[in-house]
Short mmCIF file of N, CA and C in Angstrom, two decimals:
data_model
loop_
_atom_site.label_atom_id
_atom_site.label_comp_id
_atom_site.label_asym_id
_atom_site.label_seq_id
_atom_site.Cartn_x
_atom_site.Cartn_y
_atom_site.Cartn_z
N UNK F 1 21.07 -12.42 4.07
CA UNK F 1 21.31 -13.63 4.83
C UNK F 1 20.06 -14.51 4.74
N UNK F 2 20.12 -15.95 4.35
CA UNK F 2 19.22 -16.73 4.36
C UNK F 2 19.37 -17.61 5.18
N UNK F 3 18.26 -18.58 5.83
CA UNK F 3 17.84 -19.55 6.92
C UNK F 3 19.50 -20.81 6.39
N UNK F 4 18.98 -20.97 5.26
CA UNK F 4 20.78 -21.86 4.77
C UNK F 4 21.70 -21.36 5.22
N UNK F 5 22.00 -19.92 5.24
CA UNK F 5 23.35 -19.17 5.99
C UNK F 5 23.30 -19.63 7.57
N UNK F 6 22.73 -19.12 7.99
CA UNK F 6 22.42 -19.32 9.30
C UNK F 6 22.72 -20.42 9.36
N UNK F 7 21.52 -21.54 9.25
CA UNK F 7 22.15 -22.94 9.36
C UNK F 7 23.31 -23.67 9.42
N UNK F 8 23.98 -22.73 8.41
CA UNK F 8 26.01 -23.57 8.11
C UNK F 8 26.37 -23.13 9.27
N UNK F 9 26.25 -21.66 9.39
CA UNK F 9 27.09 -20.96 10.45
C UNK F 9 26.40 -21.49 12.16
N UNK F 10 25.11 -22.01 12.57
CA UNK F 10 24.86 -22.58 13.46
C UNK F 10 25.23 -24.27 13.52
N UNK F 11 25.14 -24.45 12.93
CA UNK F 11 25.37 -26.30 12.43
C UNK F 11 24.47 -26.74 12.66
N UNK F 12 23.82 -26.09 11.92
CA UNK F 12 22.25 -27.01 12.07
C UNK F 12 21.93 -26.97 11.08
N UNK F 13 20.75 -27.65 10.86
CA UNK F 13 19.69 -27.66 9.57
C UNK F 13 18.86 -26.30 9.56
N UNK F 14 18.52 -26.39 8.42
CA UNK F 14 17.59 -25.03 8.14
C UNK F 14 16.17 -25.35 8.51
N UNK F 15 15.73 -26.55 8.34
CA UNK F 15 14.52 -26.32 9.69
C UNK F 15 14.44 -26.08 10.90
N UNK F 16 15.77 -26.94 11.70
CA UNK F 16 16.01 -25.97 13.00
C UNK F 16 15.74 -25.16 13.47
N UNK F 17 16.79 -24.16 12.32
CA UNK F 17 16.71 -22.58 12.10
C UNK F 17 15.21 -22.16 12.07
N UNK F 18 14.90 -22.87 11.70
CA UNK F 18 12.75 -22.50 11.27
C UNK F 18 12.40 -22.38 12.73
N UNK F 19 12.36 -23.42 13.07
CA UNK F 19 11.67 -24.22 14.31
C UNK F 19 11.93 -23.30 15.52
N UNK F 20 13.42 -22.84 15.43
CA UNK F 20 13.76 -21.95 16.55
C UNK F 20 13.33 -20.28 16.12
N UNK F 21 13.16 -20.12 15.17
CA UNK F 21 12.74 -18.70 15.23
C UNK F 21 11.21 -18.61 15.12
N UNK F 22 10.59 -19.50 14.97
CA UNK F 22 8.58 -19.54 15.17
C UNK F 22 8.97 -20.63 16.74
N UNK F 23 9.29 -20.66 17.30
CA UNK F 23 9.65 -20.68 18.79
C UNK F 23 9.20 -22.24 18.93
N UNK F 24 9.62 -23.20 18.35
CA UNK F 24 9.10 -24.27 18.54
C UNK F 24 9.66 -25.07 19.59
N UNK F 25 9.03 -25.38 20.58
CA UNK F 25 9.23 -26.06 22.10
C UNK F 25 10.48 -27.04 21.75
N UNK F 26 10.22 -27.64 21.04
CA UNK F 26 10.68 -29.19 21.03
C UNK F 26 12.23 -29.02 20.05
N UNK F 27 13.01 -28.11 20.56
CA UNK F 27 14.41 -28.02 20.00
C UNK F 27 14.95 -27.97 21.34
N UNK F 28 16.00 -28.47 21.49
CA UNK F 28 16.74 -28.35 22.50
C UNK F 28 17.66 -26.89 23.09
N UNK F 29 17.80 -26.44 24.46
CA UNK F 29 18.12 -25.15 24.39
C UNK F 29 19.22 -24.76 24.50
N UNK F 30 20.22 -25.58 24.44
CA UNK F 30 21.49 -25.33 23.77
C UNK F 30 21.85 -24.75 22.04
N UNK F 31 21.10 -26.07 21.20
CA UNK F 31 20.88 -25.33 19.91
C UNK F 31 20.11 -24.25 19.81
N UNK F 32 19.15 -23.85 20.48
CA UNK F 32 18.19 -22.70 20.59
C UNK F 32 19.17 -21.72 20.64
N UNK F 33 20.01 -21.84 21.65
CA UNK F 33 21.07 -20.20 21.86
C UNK F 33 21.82 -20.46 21.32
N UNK F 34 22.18 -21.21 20.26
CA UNK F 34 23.50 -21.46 19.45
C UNK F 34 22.82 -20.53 17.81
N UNK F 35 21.60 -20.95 17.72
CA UNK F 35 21.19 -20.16 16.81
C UNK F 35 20.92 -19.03 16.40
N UNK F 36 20.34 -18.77 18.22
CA UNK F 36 19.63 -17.10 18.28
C UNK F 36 21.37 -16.51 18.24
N UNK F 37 22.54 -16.73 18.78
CA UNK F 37 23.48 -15.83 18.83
C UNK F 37 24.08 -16.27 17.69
N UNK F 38 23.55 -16.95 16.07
CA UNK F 38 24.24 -16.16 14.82
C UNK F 38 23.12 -15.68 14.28
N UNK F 39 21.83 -15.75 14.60
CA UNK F 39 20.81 -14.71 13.86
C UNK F 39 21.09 -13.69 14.64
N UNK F 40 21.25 -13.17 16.16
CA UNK F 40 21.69 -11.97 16.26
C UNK F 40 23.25 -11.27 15.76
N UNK F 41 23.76 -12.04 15.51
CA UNK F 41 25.66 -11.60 15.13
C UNK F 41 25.49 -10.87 13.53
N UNK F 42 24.10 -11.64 13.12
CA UNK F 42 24.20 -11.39 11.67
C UNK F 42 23.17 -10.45 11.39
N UNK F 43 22.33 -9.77 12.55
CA UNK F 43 21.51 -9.18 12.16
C UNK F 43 20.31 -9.61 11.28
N UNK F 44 20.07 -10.84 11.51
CA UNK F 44 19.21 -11.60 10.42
C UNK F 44 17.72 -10.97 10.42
N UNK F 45 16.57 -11.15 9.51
CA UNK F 45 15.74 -10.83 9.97
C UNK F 45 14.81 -11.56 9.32
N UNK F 46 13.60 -12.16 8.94
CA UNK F 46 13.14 -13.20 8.42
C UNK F 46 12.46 -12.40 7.08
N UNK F 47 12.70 -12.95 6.11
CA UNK F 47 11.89 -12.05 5.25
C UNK F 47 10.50 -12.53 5.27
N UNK F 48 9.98 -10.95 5.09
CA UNK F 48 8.05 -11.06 5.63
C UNK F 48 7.59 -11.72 3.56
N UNK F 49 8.39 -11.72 2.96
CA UNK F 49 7.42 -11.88 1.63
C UNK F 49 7.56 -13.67 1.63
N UNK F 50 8.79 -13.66 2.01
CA UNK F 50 8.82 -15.55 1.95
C UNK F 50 8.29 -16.31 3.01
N UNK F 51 8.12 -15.72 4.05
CA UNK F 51 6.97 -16.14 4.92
C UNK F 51 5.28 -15.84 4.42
N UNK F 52 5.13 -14.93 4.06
CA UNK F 52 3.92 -15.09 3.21
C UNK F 52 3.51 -16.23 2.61
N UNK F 53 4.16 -16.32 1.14
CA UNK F 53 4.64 -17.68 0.57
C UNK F 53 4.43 -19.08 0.99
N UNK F 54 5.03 -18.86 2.23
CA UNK F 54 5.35 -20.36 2.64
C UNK F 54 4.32 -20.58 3.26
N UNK F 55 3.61 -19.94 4.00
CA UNK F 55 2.64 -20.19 5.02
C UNK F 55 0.60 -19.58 3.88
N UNK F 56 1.23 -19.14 2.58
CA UNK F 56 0.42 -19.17 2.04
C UNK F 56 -0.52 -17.89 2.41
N UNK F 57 -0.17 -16.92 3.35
CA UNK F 57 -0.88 -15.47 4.35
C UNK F 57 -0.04 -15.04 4.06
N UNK F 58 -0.50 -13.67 2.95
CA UNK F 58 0.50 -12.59 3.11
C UNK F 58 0.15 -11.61 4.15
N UNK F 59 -1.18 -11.65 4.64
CA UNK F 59 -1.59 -10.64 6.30
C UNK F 59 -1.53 -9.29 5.76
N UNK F 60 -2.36 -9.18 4.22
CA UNK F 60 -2.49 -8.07 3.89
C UNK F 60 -3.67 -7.73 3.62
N UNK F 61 -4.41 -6.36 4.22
CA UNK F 61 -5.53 -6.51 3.72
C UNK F 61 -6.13 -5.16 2.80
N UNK F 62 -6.50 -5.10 2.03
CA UNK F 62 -7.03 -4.11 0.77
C UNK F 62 -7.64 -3.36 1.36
N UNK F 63 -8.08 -2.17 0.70
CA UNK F 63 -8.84 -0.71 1.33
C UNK F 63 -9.03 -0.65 0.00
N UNK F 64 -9.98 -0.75 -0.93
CA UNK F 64 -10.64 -0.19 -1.89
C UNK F 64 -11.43 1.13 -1.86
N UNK F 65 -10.81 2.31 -2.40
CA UNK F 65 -11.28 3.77 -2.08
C UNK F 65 -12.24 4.14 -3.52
N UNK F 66 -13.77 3.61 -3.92
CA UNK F 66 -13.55 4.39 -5.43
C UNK F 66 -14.50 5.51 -5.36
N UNK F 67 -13.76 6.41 -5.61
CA UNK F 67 -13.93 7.95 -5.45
C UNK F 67 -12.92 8.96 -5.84
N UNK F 68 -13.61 9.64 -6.83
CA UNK F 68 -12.73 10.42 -7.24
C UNK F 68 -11.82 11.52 -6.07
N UNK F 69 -10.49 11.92 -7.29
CA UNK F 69 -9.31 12.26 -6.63
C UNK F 69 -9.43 13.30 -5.14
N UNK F 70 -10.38 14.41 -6.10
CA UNK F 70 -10.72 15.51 -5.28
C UNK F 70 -11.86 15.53 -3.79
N UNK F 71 -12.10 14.13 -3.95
CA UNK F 71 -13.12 14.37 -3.08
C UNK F 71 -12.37 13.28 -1.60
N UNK F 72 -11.32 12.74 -2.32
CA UNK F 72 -10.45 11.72 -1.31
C UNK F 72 -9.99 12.79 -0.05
N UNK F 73 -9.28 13.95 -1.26
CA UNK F 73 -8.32 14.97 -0.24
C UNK F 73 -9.20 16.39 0.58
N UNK F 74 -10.69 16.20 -0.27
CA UNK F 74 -11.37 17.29 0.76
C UNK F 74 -12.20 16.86 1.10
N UNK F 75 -12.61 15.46 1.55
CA UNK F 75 -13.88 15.07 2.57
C UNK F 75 -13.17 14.84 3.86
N UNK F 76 -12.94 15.05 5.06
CA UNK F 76 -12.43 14.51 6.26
C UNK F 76 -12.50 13.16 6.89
N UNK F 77 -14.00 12.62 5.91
CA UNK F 77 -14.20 11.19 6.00
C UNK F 77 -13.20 9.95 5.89
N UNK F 78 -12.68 10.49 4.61
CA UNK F 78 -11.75 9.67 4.20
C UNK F 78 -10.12 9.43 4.78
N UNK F 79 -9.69 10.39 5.33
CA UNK F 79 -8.43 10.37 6.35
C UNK F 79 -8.40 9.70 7.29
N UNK F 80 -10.38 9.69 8.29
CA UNK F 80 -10.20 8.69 9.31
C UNK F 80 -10.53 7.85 9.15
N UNK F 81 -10.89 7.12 7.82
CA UNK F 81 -11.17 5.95 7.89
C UNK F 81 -9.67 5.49 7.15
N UNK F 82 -9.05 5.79 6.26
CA UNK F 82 -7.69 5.34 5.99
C UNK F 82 -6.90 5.24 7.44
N UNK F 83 -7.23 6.11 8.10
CA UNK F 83 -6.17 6.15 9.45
C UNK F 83 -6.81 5.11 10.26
N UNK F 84 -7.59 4.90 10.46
CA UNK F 84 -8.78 3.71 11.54
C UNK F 84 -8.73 2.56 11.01
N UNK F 85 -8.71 2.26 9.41
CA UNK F 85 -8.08 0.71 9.16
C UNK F 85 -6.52 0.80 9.37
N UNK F 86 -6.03 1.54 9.34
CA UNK F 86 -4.06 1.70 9.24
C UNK F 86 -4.27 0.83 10.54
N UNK F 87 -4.60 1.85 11.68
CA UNK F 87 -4.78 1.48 13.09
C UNK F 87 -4.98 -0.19 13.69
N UNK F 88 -6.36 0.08 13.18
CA UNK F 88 -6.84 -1.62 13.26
C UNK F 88 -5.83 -2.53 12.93
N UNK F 89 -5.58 -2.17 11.48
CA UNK F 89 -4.72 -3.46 10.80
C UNK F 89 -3.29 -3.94 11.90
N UNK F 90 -3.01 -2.74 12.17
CA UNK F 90 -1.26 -2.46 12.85
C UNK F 90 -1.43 -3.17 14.12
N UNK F 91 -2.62 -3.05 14.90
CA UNK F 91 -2.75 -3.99 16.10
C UNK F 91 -2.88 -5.15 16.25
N UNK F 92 -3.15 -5.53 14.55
CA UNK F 92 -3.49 -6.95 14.87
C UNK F 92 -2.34 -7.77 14.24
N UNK F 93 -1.49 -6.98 13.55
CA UNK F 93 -0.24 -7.90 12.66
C UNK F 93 -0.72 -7.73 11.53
N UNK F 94 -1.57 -7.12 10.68
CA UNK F 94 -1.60 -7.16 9.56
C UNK F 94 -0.94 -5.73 8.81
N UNK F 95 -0.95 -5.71 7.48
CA UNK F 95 -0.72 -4.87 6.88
C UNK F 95 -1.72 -4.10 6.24
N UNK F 96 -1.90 -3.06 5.60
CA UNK F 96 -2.91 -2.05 4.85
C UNK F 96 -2.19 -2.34 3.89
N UNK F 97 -3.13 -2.52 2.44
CA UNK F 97 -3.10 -1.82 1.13
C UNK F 97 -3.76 -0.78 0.84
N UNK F 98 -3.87 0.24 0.20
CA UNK F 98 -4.70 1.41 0.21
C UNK F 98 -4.61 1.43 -1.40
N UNK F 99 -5.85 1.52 -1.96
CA UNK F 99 -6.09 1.21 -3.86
C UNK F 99 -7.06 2.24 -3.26
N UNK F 100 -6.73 3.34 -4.75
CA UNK F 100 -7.61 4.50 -4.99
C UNK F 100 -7.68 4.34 -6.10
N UNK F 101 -9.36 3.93 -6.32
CA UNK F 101 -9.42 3.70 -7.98
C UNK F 101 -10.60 4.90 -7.93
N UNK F 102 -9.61 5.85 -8.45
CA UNK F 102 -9.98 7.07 -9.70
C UNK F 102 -11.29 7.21 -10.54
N UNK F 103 -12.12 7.83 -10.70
CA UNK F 103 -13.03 7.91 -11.23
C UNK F 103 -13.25 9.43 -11.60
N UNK F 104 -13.80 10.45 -12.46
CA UNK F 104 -14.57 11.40 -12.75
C UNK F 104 -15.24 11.90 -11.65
N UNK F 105 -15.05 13.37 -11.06
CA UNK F 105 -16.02 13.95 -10.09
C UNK F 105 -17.43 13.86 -10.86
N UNK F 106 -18.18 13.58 -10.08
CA UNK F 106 -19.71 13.49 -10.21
C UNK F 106 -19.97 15.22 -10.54
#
């Protein structure tokens, strides 16, 4: 389902549709609940990659690990700090990437 679907099926425009789902004051609240009850009928959900896109923030942020394989899965270091950015990131709205670039044990 796209913001155009919605739109036909609300009778509105697809900025509307925008405006009312990033909660914008200045729509009236009749169309407001005319919209929210076909994005809920339809189960809509906004896609997170075309909001990226559009707003130019994909709200992702990298974890560069370089260290070889064996020393990722037997230092204890490395679990809480993968788990402590997971953490961080998740509270704030962002996402984790986690890149393990491989190298030769020393």
């Amino acid at each position: 389902m796209t913001l155009e679907e919605i739109a036909r099926l609300a009778g509105v425009s697809r900025s509307t549709v925008s405006r009312v789902i990033n909660d914008d004051p200045n729509v009236n609240d009749t169309t407001r609940e005319r919209v929210w009850q076909v994005v809920k009928a339809n189960d809509f959900h906004p896609n997170t990659a075309a909001r990226a896109l559009a707003g130019r923030r994909s709200r992702v942020i990298g974890l560069v690990i370089p260290q070889a394989l064996n020393a990722i899965f037997a230092d204890p270091y490395f679990p809480l700090l993968i788990q402590g950015s997971a953490a961080a990131c998740d509270e704030r709205g962002y996402y984790l990437m986690l890149s393990l670039v491989l190298r030769q044990a020393d």
